[in-house]
CSV table of C-alpha atoms in Angstrom, one decimal:
chain,number,residue,atom,x,y,z
J,25,UNK,CA,4.9,-38.1,-18.6
J,26,UNK,CA,1.3,-38.0,-17.2
J,27,UNK,CA,0.5,-36.4,-14.0
J,28,UNK,CA,0.8,-39.6,-12.0
J,29,UNK,CA,4.4,-40.1,-13.1
J,30,UNK,CA,5.1,-36.3,-12.7
J,31,UNK,CA,3.7,-36.5,-9.2
J,32,UNK,CA,5.9,-39.4,-8.3
J,33,UNK,CA,8.9,-37.7,-9.6
J,34,UNK,CA,8.4,-34.8,-7.5
J,35,UNK,CA,7.8,-36.6,-4.2
J,36,UNK,CA,4.0,-36.5,-4.5
J,37,UNK,CA,1.1,-38.8,-5.2
J,38,UNK,CA,-1.7,-38.3,-7.8
J,39,UNK,CA,-5.0,-40.0,-8.7
J,40,UNK,CA,-6.9,-39.5,-12.0
J,41,UNK,CA,-10.4,-39.9,-11.9
J,42,UNK,CA,-13.1,-39.8,-14.8
J,43,UNK,CA,-15.6,-38.2,-12.4
J,44,UNK,CA,-15.9,-36.9,-9.0
J,45,UNK,CA,-18.5,-34.6,-7.1
J,46,UNK,CA,-15.7,-32.3,-6.2
J,47,UNK,CA,-11.9,-32.7,-6.2
J,48,UNK,CA,-11.7,-30.2,-3.2
J,49,UNK,CA,-14.3,-32.2,-1.2
J,50,UNK,CA,-12.6,-35.7,-2.0
J,51,UNK,CA,-9.3,-34.2,-0.9
J,52,UNK,CA,-10.8,-32.9,2.3
J,53,UNK,CA,-12.4,-36.1,3.0
J,54,UNK,CA,-9.0,-37.9,2.6
J,55,UNK,CA,-7.5,-35.3,5.1
J,56,UNK,CA,-10.1,-36.2,7.6
J,57,UNK,CA,-9.3,-39.9,7.1
J,58,UNK,CA,-5.9,-39.4,8.0
J,59,UNK,CA,-4.2,-39.2,4.5
J,60,UNK,CA,-0.5,-38.0,5.0
J,61,UNK,CA,-0.9,-35.5,2.2
J,62,UNK,CA,1.2,-34.5,-0.8
J,63,UNK,CA,-1.8,-36.0,-2.8
J,64,UNK,CA,-3.3,-34.7,-6.1
J,65,UNK,CA,-6.9,-35.4,-6.7
J,66,UNK,CA,-7.4,-34.9,-10.4
J,67,UNK,CA,-10.9,-35.3,-12.2
J,68,UNK,CA,-12.0,-35.1,-15.9
J,69,UNK,CA,-15.4,-34.1,-14.7
J,70,UNK,CA,-17.1,-32.7,-11.6
J,71,UNK,CA,-20.5,-33.0,-10.6
J,72,UNK,CA,-20.6,-30.6,-7.6
J,73,UNK,CA,-18.1,-28.0,-8.4
J,74,UNK,CA,-18.1,-24.8,-6.4
J,75,UNK,CA,-16.2,-21.7,-6.0
J,76,UNK,CA,-15.9,-18.8,-3.5
J,77,UNK,CA,-18.8,-18.0,-1.4
J,78,UNK,CA,-20.5,-21.4,-2.6
J,79,UNK,CA,-21.0,-20.4,-6.1
J,80,UNK,CA,-21.6,-23.2,-8.5
J,81,UNK,CA,-20.0,-23.6,-11.8
J,82,UNK,CA,-20.1,-26.0,-14.6
J,83,UNK,CA,-17.5,-28.6,-14.6
J,84,UNK,CA,-17.8,-30.5,-18.1
J,85,UNK,CA,-15.4,-33.1,-19.5
J,86,UNK,CA,-12.3,-31.6,-21.2
J,87,UNK,CA,-11.3,-29.0,-18.4
J,88,UNK,CA,-8.7,-29.7,-15.7
J,89,UNK,CA,-10.1,-30.0,-12.1
J,90,UNK,CA,-7.3,-30.6,-9.7
J,91,UNK,CA,-6.8,-30.4,-5.8
J,92,UNK,CA,-3.8,-30.7,-3.8
J,93,UNK,CA,-3.9,-31.9,-0.2
J,94,UNK,CA,-1.1,-30.7,2.1
J,95,UNK,CA,-1.0,-31.9,5.6
J,96,UNK,CA,0.4,-29.4,8.2
J,97,UNK,CA,2.1,-27.4,5.3
J,98,UNK,CA,2.9,-24.2,7.4
J,99,UNK,CA,1.7,-22.3,10.5
J,100,UNK,CA,-2.0,-21.4,10.2
J,101,UNK,CA,-1.0,-17.5,10.0
J,102,UNK,CA,0.9,-18.0,6.8
J,103,UNK,CA,-1.1,-20.8,5.2
J,104,UNK,CA,-3.3,-18.3,3.1
J,105,UNK,CA,0.1,-17.5,1.2
J,106,UNK,CA,-0.5,-20.8,-0.5
J,107,UNK,CA,-3.1,-18.9,-2.9
J,108,UNK,CA,-0.2,-17.0,-4.3
J,109,UNK,CA,2.1,-19.9,-4.6
J,110,UNK,CA,-0.6,-21.7,-6.6
J,111,UNK,CA,-1.2,-18.5,-8.6
J,112,UNK,CA,2.4,-18.4,-9.6
J,113,UNK,CA,2.6,-22.1,-10.5
J,114,UNK,CA,-0.6,-21.8,-12.4
J,115,UNK,CA,0.8,-19.0,-14.5
J,116,UNK,CA,3.9,-21.0,-15.3
J,117,UNK,CA,1.9,-23.9,-16.2
J,118,UNK,CA,-0.4,-22.5,-18.7
J,119,UNK,CA,2.3,-20.2,-20.2
J,120,UNK,CA,4.3,-23.4,-20.9
J,121,UNK,CA,1.3,-25.0,-22.6
J,122,UNK,CA,0.4,-22.0,-24.9
J,123,UNK,CA,3.8,-20.5,-25.7
J,124,UNK,CA,4.1,-17.1,-27.4
J,125,UNK,CA,0.5,-16.4,-26.6
J,126,UNK,CA,1.5,-16.4,-22.9
J,127,UNK,CA,2.1,-12.8,-23.5
J,128,UNK,CA,-1.7,-12.4,-22.7
J,129,UNK,CA,-1.6,-14.2,-19.4
J,130,UNK,CA,-1.9,-12.2,-16.2
J,131,UNK,CA,-2.8,-12.9,-12.6
J,132,UNK,CA,-5.7,-11.0,-11.0
J,133,UNK,CA,-5.5,-10.7,-7.4
J,134,UNK,CA,-5.9,-12.7,-5.3
J,135,UNK,CA,-5.9,-15.9,-7.4
J,136,UNK,CA,-7.5,-15.9,-10.9
J,137,UNK,CA,-5.6,-16.3,-14.2
J,138,UNK,CA,-6.7,-14.2,-17.2
J,139,UNK,CA,-6.0,-14.6,-20.8
J,140,UNK,CA,-6.3,-11.3,-22.6
J,141,UNK,CA,-8.5,-10.0,-19.7
J,142,UNK,CA,-10.8,-13.0,-19.5
J,143,UNK,CA,-10.6,-15.8,-16.8
J,144,UNK,CA,-9.3,-19.3,-17.9
J,145,UNK,CA,-8.2,-20.5,-14.6
J,146,UNK,CA,-8.7,-20.0,-10.8
J,147,UNK,CA,-8.0,-21.3,-7.4
J,148,UNK,CA,-9.9,-22.2,-4.3
J,149,UNK,CA,-8.0,-22.7,-1.0
J,150,UNK,CA,-9.6,-24.4,2.0
J,151,UNK,CA,-8.5,-25.4,5.3
J,152,UNK,CA,-9.3,-28.7,7.4
J,153,UNK,CA,-9.3,-28.2,11.1
J,154,UNK,CA,-10.0,-30.3,14.2
J,155,UNK,CA,-11.6,-28.9,17.4
J,156,UNK,CA,-8.9,-27.8,19.7
J,157,UNK,CA,-6.1,-28.7,17.3
J,158,UNK,CA,-6.5,-25.9,14.8
J,159,UNK,CA,-5.4,-26.1,11.3
J,160,UNK,CA,-4.5,-29.6,10.3
J,161,UNK,CA,-4.7,-29.6,6.4
J,162,UNK,CA,-4.9,-27.4,3.3
J,163,UNK,CA,-6.4,-28.3,0.1
J,164,UNK,CA,-5.5,-26.0,-3.0
J,165,UNK,CA,-8.1,-26.5,-5.8
J,166,UNK,CA,-7.4,-25.4,-9.2
J,167,UNK,CA,-9.6,-25.4,-12.3
J,168,UNK,CA,-8.4,-24.6,-16.0
J,169,UNK,CA,-10.7,-24.0,-18.8
J,170,UNK,CA,-8.9,-26.0,-21.4
J,171,UNK,CA,-12.0,-26.9,-23.9
J,172,UNK,CA,-15.1,-25.0,-22.2
J,173,UNK,CA,-15.9,-22.0,-20.5
J,174,UNK,CA,-19.2,-20.6,-19.1
J,175,UNK,CA,-21.1,-18.2,-21.3
J,176,UNK,CA,-22.9,-16.7,-18.4
J,177,UNK,CA,-20.7,-15.8,-15.3
J,178,UNK,CA,-19.9,-13.0,-13.0
J,179,UNK,CA,-16.9,-11.9,-15.2
J,180,UNK,CA,-16.0,-12.7,-18.8
J,181,UNK,CA,-14.3,-16.1,-19.3
J,182,UNK,CA,-12.6,-18.0,-21.9
J,183,UNK,CA,-10.8,-21.3,-22.5
J,184,UNK,CA,-7.8,-22.5,-24.2
J,185,UNK,CA,-9.4,-24.3,-27.0
J,186,UNK,CA,-11.4,-21.5,-28.4
J,187,UNK,CA,-8.0,-19.6,-28.5
J,188,UNK,CA,-6.6,-22.3,-30.6
J,189,UNK,CA,-4.8,-24.4,-28.3
J,190,UNK,CA,-5.6,-28.1,-28.0
J,191,UNK,CA,-4.3,-29.3,-24.4
J,192,UNK,CA,-5.2,-32.4,-22.9
J,193,UNK,CA,-6.1,-32.8,-19.1
J,194,UNK,CA,-3.1,-35.2,-18.7
J,195,UNK,CA,-0.6,-32.7,-20.2
J,196,UNK,CA,-2.1,-29.7,-18.2
J,197,UNK,CA,-2.0,-31.7,-14.8
J,198,UNK,CA,1.5,-33.0,-15.4
J,199,UNK,CA,2.7,-29.3,-16.0
J,200,UNK,CA,0.7,-28.1,-12.9
J,201,UNK,CA,2.0,-30.8,-10.8
J,202,UNK,CA,5.7,-30.1,-11.8
J,203,UNK,CA,5.4,-26.3,-11.4
J,204,UNK,CA,3.4,-26.5,-8.0
J,205,UNK,CA,6.2,-28.7,-6.5
J,206,UNK,CA,8.8,-26.2,-7.3
J,207,UNK,CA,6.8,-23.3,-6.1
J,208,UNK,CA,5.9,-25.0,-2.7
J,209,UNK,CA,9.7,-25.7,-2.4
J,210,UNK,CA,10.6,-21.9,-3.0
J,211,UNK,CA,7.9,-20.9,-0.6
J,212,UNK,CA,9.4,-23.1,2.1
J,213,UNK,CA,6.6,-23.1,4.7
J,214,UNK,CA,6.4,-19.1,4.4
J,215,UNK,CA,10.2,-18.6,4.8
J,216,UNK,CA,10.3,-17.8,0.9
J,217,UNK,CA,7.2,-15.9,0.6
J,218,UNK,CA,9.0,-12.7,-0.4
J,219,UNK,CA,10.3,-14.5,-3.5
J,220,UNK,CA,6.8,-15.9,-4.2
J,221,UNK,CA,5.4,-12.4,-3.9
J,222,UNK,CA,7.9,-10.9,-6.2
J,223,UNK,CA,7.2,-13.8,-8.7
J,224,UNK,CA,3.4,-13.3,-8.4
J,225,UNK,CA,3.7,-9.6,-8.9
J,226,UNK,CA,5.9,-10.0,-12.1
J,227,UNK,CA,3.0,-11.8,-13.5
J,228,UNK,CA,0.1,-9.7,-12.2
J,229,UNK,CA,-2.1,-7.6,-14.4
J,230,UNK,CA,-3.5,-4.2,-13.5
J,231,UNK,CA,-0.6,-2.9,-11.3
J,232,UNK,CA,-0.6,0.9,-11.5
J,233,UNK,CA,-4.0,1.0,-13.0
J,234,UNK,CA,-7.4,1.6,-11.8
J,235,UNK,CA,-9.1,-1.2,-10.0
J,236,UNK,CA,-12.7,-1.5,-8.2
J,237,UNK,CA,-13.0,-3.9,-5.1
J,238,UNK,CA,-16.4,-5.1,-4.1
J,239,UNK,CA,-16.7,-5.6,-0.4
J,240,UNK,CA,-19.6,-6.7,1.8
J,241,UNK,CA,-20.2,-3.1,2.8
J,242,UNK,CA,-20.0,-1.6,-0.7
J,243,UNK,CA,-17.4,-0.8,-3.3
J,244,UNK,CA,-13.9,1.0,-3.1
J,245,UNK,CA,-12.2,2.4,-6.1
J,246,UNK,CA,-8.5,3.5,-6.5
J,247,UNK,CA,-5.1,2.5,-8.1
J,248,UNK,CA,-3.7,-1.0,-7.7
J,249,UNK,CA,-0.4,-0.3,-6.0
J,250,UNK,CA,0.9,-3.9,-5.6
J,251,UNK,CA,1.0,-6.3,-2.6
J,252,UNK,CA,1.4,-5.7,1.1
J,253,UNK,CA,4.1,-8.1,2.6
J,254,UNK,CA,1.2,-10.4,3.7
J,255,UNK,CA,-0.3,-10.4,0.3
J,256,UNK,CA,-3.1,-7.9,0.9
J,257,UNK,CA,-4.0,-5.8,-2.3
J,258,UNK,CA,-2.7,-2.2,-1.8
J,259,UNK,CA,-5.3,0.2,-2.9
J,260,UNK,CA,-4.3,3.9,-3.3
J,261,UNK,CA,-7.6,6.0,-2.6
J,262,UNK,CA,-6.3,9.5,-3.8
J,263,UNK,CA,-3.1,9.4,-1.9
J,264,UNK,CA,-4.3,7.2,1.1
J,265,UNK,CA,-3.1,3.5,0.7
J,266,UNK,CA,-5.3,0.9,2.2
J,267,UNK,CA,-4.5,-2.8,2.4
J,268,UNK,CA,-7.5,-4.9,1.4
J,269,UNK,CA,-7.6,-8.6,2.5
J,270,UNK,CA,-10.6,-9.8,0.7
J,271,UNK,CA,-13.0,-8.8,-2.1
J,272,UNK,CA,-14.0,-9.2,-5.5
J,273,UNK,CA,-11.7,-7.4,-7.9
J,274,UNK,CA,-12.5,-5.7,-11.3
J,275,UNK,CA,-9.6,-4.3,-13.1
J,276,UNK,CA,-9.7,-1.4,-15.6
J,277,UNK,CA,-11.4,2.1,-15.6
J,278,UNK,CA,-14.7,0.4,-16.2
J,279,UNK,CA,-14.0,-2.3,-13.8
J,280,UNK,CA,-14.7,-5.1,-16.4
J,281,UNK,CA,-11.4,-6.5,-17.4
J,282,UNK,CA,-11.4,-9.7,-15.4
J,283,UNK,CA,-12.8,-13.2,-15.8
J,284,UNK,CA,-14.6,-16.0,-14.1
J,285,UNK,CA,-15.8,-19.7,-14.6
J,286,UNK,CA,-13.2,-21.8,-12.9
J,287,UNK,CA,-12.1,-21.3,-9.1
J,288,UNK,CA,-11.8,-18.3,-7.1
J,289,UNK,CA,-11.2,-17.3,-3.6
J,290,UNK,CA,-10.3,-14.5,-1.6
J,291,UNK,CA,-6.9,-14.0,0.3
J,292,UNK,CA,-8.4,-13.9,3.7
J,293,UNK,CA,-11.2,-16.6,3.1
J,294,UNK,CA,-10.4,-20.1,2.0
J,295,UNK,CA,-11.5,-21.4,5.6
J,296,UNK,CA,-8.0,-21.2,7.0
């Protein structure tokens, strides 16, 4: 079953394109044109891919680039939780594709997926608003490094092929479509976020260990204590626990056990 069939079986729609500028941009365009949502935009190649803070990244053929358009999915205050919904679904999807090697998979706050400490997938959540009407739609973009990864990146990166897994775009997209539908149903417009939060934490890396958070005003170091009820990172700075809503996170004593190369966005950001 391919992604289009998988989407239809879960009450969604899907389009598979050979090439697009950006799957997120295309989904946002559809939202502004009045698309009812529950639509997957999937591409084999992107020409204008972007990540958090407008960072560019290479989007060659062979990787998965997918964006889900949801129209009025929840009140604006809880819409950022969709990053964690997507993270849990992304972990389940890749774990199902690589089997026993999934023991090396972990989620990095707020929404990167690591394989043995290097990034193999990530998420970019963006909102579409109308003047005077507030949040109208949310676009959840996900990229999975199936066959390629950047050699030069902000953090170490990897892909599934270099680890010995031959995964097609179609199979990866179908798995993501199915798992995302289940996670959105569990989330239930925010009513089920406690269950999503617990699921995310069970798959997270670095909990209880040292972490460095890069913020606009400098860096903060401490111990990653988990997630607050709203999804903020809890940072224990010598007995004082702070809730961090946005930042670049570096796990480990040297702050290097993280990855990049797909998509990434902060919890508070995402244009919501």
